[in-house]
PDB file of C-alpha atoms in Angstrom:
ATOM      1  CA  MET A   1       0.000   0.000   0.000  1.00  0.00           C
ATOM      2  CA  ASN A   2       1.253   3.491  -0.851  1.00  0.00           C
ATOM      3  CA  PHE A   3       0.532   6.509   1.396  1.00  0.00           C
ATOM      4  CA  PRO A   4       1.949   9.561  -0.406  1.00  0.00           C
ATOM      5  CA  ASN A   5       0.835  12.096   2.221  1.00  0.00           C
ATOM      6  CA  LEU A   6       1.716   9.977   5.259  1.00  0.00           C
ATOM      7  CA  SER A   7       5.317  11.184   5.550  1.00  0.00           C
ATOM      8  CA  GLY A   8       4.216  14.820   5.327  1.00  0.00           C
ATOM      9  CA  ARG A   9       1.512  14.332   7.940  1.00  0.00           C
ATOM     10  CA  LEU A  10       3.843  12.399  10.209  1.00  0.00           C
ATOM     11  CA  GLY A  11       6.461  15.135   9.881  1.00  0.00           C
ATOM     12  CA  GLY A  12       3.843  17.762  10.759  1.00  0.00           C
ATOM     13  CA  VAL A  13       2.732  15.822  13.820  1.00  0.00           C
ATOM     14  CA  MET A  14       6.343  15.351  14.949  1.00  0.00           C
ATOM     15  CA  LEU A  15       7.057  19.061  14.485  1.00  0.00           C
ATOM     16  CA  GLY A  16       3.944  19.941  16.481  1.00  0.00           C
ATOM     17  CA  LEU A  17       4.967  17.624  19.306  1.00  0.00           C
ATOM     18  CA  LEU A  18       8.464  19.076  19.314  1.00  0.00           C
ATOM     19  CA  LEU A  19       7.101  22.616  19.564  1.00  0.00           C
ATOM     20  CA  VAL A  20       4.727  21.723  22.393  1.00  0.00           C
ATOM     21  CA  THR A  21       7.252  19.752  24.424  1.00  0.00           C
ATOM     22  CA  GLY A  22      10.045  22.268  23.861  1.00  0.00           C
ATOM     23  CA  CYS A  23       8.200  25.157  25.544  1.00  0.00           C
ATOM     24  CA  VAL A  24       9.697  26.347  28.806  1.00  0.00           C
ATOM     25  CA  THR A  25       7.844  28.801  31.021  1.00  0.00           C
ATOM     26  CA  THR A  26       9.850  31.037  33.305  1.00  0.00           C
ATOM     27  CA  ARG A  27       8.340  32.571  36.406  1.00  0.00           C
ATOM     28  CA  TYR A  28       9.872  34.499  39.261  1.00  0.00           C
ATOM     29  CA  GLU A  29       9.389  34.242  42.996  1.00  0.00           C
ATOM     30  CA  TYR A  30      10.128  37.396  44.986  1.00  0.00           C
ATOM     31  CA  MET A  31      11.246  37.452  48.635  1.00  0.00           C
ATOM     32  CA  ALA A  32      10.991  40.950  50.126  1.00  0.00           C
ATOM     33  CA  PRO A  33      13.978  42.696  51.679  1.00  0.00           C
ATOM     34  CA  HIS A  34      14.286  42.237  55.454  1.00  0.00           C
ATOM     35  CA  THR A  35      14.728  45.900  56.384  1.00  0.00           C
ATOM     36  CA  GLU A  36      12.207  48.728  56.304  1.00  0.00           C
ATOM     37  CA  GLN A  37      14.616  50.732  54.138  1.00  0.00           C
ATOM     38  CA  GLY A  38      14.920  47.786  51.730  1.00  0.00           C
ATOM     39  CA  ARG A  39      11.141  47.430  51.469  1.00  0.00           C
ATOM     40  CA  TYR A  40      10.811  51.169  50.773  1.00  0.00           C
ATOM     41  CA  CYS A  41      13.506  50.839  48.112  1.00  0.00           C
ATOM     42  CA  ALA A  42      11.606  47.900  46.528  1.00  0.00           C
ATOM     43  CA  THR A  43       8.452  50.055  46.452  1.00  0.00           C
ATOM     44  CA  GLN A  44      10.404  52.661  44.494  1.00  0.00           C
ATOM     45  CA  CYS A  45      11.520  49.911  42.090  1.00  0.00           C
ATOM     46  CA  ALA A  46       7.858  48.970  41.553  1.00  0.00           C
ATOM     47  CA  SER A  47       6.963  52.599  40.767  1.00  0.00           C
ATOM     48  CA  ILE A  48       9.783  52.808  38.238  1.00  0.00           C
ATOM     49  CA  LYS A  49       8.629  49.522  36.659  1.00  0.00           C
ATOM     50  CA  GLU A  50       5.051  50.837  36.317  1.00  0.00           C
ATOM     51  CA  ALA A  51       6.301  54.031  34.659  1.00  0.00           C
ATOM     52  CA  CYS A  52       8.493  51.977  32.312  1.00  0.00           C
ATOM     53  CA  GLN A  53       5.556  49.739  31.354  1.00  0.00           C
ATOM     54  CA  SER A  54       3.302  52.751  30.819  1.00  0.00           C
ATOM     55  CA  ASN A  55       5.905  54.319  28.521  1.00  0.00           C
ATOM     56  CA  GLU A  56       6.233  51.071  26.580  1.00  0.00           C
ATOM     57  CA  ILE A  57       2.457  50.772  26.171  1.00  0.00           C
ATOM     58  CA  SER A  58       2.312  54.380  24.924  1.00  0.00           C
ATOM     59  CA  ARG A  59       5.180  53.701  22.506  1.00  0.00           C
ATOM     60  CA  ALA A  60       3.434  50.622  21.119  1.00  0.00           C
ATOM     61  CA  GLN A  61       0.139  52.490  20.721  1.00  0.00           C
ATOM     62  CA  ALA A  62       1.860  55.360  18.904  1.00  0.00           C
ATOM     63  CA  GLU A  63       3.701  52.935  16.623  1.00  0.00           C
ATOM     64  CA  GLN A  64       0.431  51.089  15.906  1.00  0.00           C
ATOM     65  CA  TYR A  65      -1.304  54.363  15.054  1.00  0.00           C
ATOM     66  CA  ASN A  66       1.568  55.500  12.801  1.00  0.00           C
ATOM     67  CA  CYS A  67       1.637  52.140  11.034  1.00  0.00           C
ATOM     68  CA  GLN A  68      -2.116  52.279  10.408  1.00  0.00           C
ATOM     69  CA  GLN A  69      -1.804  55.811   9.034  1.00  0.00           C
ATOM     70  CA  ARG A  70       1.003  54.748   6.667  1.00  0.00           C
ATOM     71  CA  SER A  71      -0.978  51.692   5.612  1.00  0.00           C
ATOM     72  CA  GLU A  72      -4.092  53.769   4.827  1.00  0.00           C
ATOM     73  CA  TYR A  73      -2.041  56.354   2.943  1.00  0.00           C
ATOM     74  CA  ARG A  74      -0.280  53.744   0.817  1.00  0.00           C
ATOM     75  CA  TYR A  75      -3.550  51.953   0.084  1.00  0.00           C
ATOM     76  CA  HIS A  76      -5.341  55.123  -1.048  1.00  0.00           C
ATOM     77  CA  ASP A  77      -2.259  56.231  -2.983  1.00  0.00           C
ATOM     78  CA  CYS A  78      -2.235  52.874  -4.778  1.00  0.00           C
ATOM     79  CA  LEU A  79      -5.944  53.219  -5.615  1.00  0.00           C
ATOM     80  CA  HIS A  80      -5.391  56.771  -6.841  1.00  0.00           C
ATOM     81  CA  HIS A  81      -2.582  55.702  -9.197  1.00  0.00           C
ATOM     82  CA  ALA A  82      -4.247  52.511 -10.425  1.00  0.00           C
ATOM     83  CA  ARG A  83      -4.854  52.675 -14.173  1.00  0.00           C
ATOM     84  CA  SER A  84      -7.445  49.933 -14.268  1.00  0.00           C
ATOM     85  CA  GLU A  85      -9.855  48.059 -12.053  1.00  0.00           C
ATOM     86  CA  ASP A  86      -7.480  45.076 -12.083  1.00  0.00           C
ATOM     87  CA  GLU A  87      -4.639  47.255 -10.790  1.00  0.00           C
ATOM     88  CA  ALA A  88      -6.944  48.664  -8.108  1.00  0.00           C
ATOM     89  CA  LYS A  89      -7.814  45.129  -6.985  1.00  0.00           C
ATOM     90  CA  ARG A  90      -4.117  44.490  -6.355  1.00  0.00           C
ATOM     91  CA  CYS A  91      -3.959  47.368  -3.863  1.00  0.00           C
ATOM     92  CA  PHE A  92      -3.999  46.230  -0.256  1.00  0.00           C
ATOM     93  CA  ARG A  93      -3.696  47.532   3.284  1.00  0.00           C
ATOM     94  CA  PRO A  94      -0.876  45.820   5.143  1.00  0.00           C
ATOM     95  CA  ALA A  95      -1.880  44.742   8.638  1.00  0.00           C
ATOM     96  CA  CYS A  96      -0.241  46.470  11.571  1.00  0.00           C
ATOM     97  CA  TRP A  97       0.694  44.555  14.689  1.00  0.00           C
ATOM     98  CA  ASN A  98       2.513  46.172  17.546  1.00  0.00           C
ATOM     99  CA  ASN A  99       2.590  44.920  21.096  1.00  0.00           C
ATOM    100  CA  PRO A 100       4.233  46.495  24.112  1.00  0.00           C
ATOM    101  CA  ASN A 101       7.497  44.798  24.966  1.00  0.00           C
ATOM    102  CA  THR A 102       7.955  45.151  28.708  1.00  0.00           C
ATOM    103  CA  TRP A 103      10.661  42.522  29.220  1.00  0.00           C
ATOM    104  CA  ARG A 104      13.288  45.210  29.822  1.00  0.00           C
ATOM    105  CA  CYS A 105      11.073  46.844  32.468  1.00  0.00           C
ATOM    106  CA  ASP A 106      10.694  43.480  34.191  1.00  0.00           C
ATOM    107  CA  GLU A 107      14.419  42.743  34.022  1.00  0.00           C
ATOM    108  CA  ASN A 108      15.320  46.177  35.396  1.00  0.00           C
ATOM    109  CA  TYR A 109      12.781  45.683  38.197  1.00  0.00           C
ATOM    110  CA  ARG A 110      14.319  42.367  39.199  1.00  0.00           C
ATOM    111  CA  GLN A 111      17.793  43.935  39.296  1.00  0.00           C
ATOM    112  CA  CYS A 112      16.521  46.904  41.312  1.00  0.00           C
ATOM    113  CA  PHE A 113      14.642  44.589  43.710  1.00  0.00           C
ATOM    114  CA  VAL A 114      17.800  42.578  44.361  1.00  0.00           C
ATOM    115  CA  GLY A 115      19.765  45.815  44.774  1.00  0.00           C
ATOM    116  CA  CYS A 116      17.340  46.750  47.561  1.00  0.00           C
ATOM    117  CA  GLY A 117      18.139  43.550  49.432  1.00  0.00           C
ATOM    118  CA  GLY A 118      15.347  41.373  48.064  1.00  0.00           C
ATOM    119  CA  THR A 119      15.775  37.948  46.535  1.00  0.00           C
ATOM    120  CA  VAL A 120      14.445  36.797  43.164  1.00  0.00           C
ATOM    121  CA  ARG A 121      14.229  33.102  42.448  1.00  0.00           C
ATOM    122  CA  THR A 122      13.949  32.017  38.803  1.00  0.00           C
ATOM    123  CA  ILE A 123      11.738  28.968  38.211  1.00  0.00           C
ATOM    124  CA  LYS A 124      11.724  27.277  34.797  1.00  0.00           C
ATOM    125  CA  GLU A 125       8.856  24.899  34.048  1.00  0.00           C
ATOM    126  CA  GLU A 126       8.328  22.677  31.030  1.00  0.00           C
TER     127      GLU A 126
END
């Protein structure tokens, strides 16, 4: 018996299993500083982290807006310069995707927290 698509399907299943089993989740456990001064310092770190995240969210929103504006402009420009209905059908609006990337804020917070006398434990889970 001949199964021409079997090797392709089997390869797809194996790739899917590899992707699922290869995922590692990292989480962090925080132990507060022992001194009042250290806890106050850690509170300041948290405020800085929130400001950093807020700035990153604003940056991502502005970039998303700018991308959408460029996309609209290019689409309407393409329609305006199309010489036929077929050319106009080839005009498209590229999708815009922009997410805030707060990993640096989180990393800076962990370093600041440790600098205040706290402890951060990294836990990796599969």
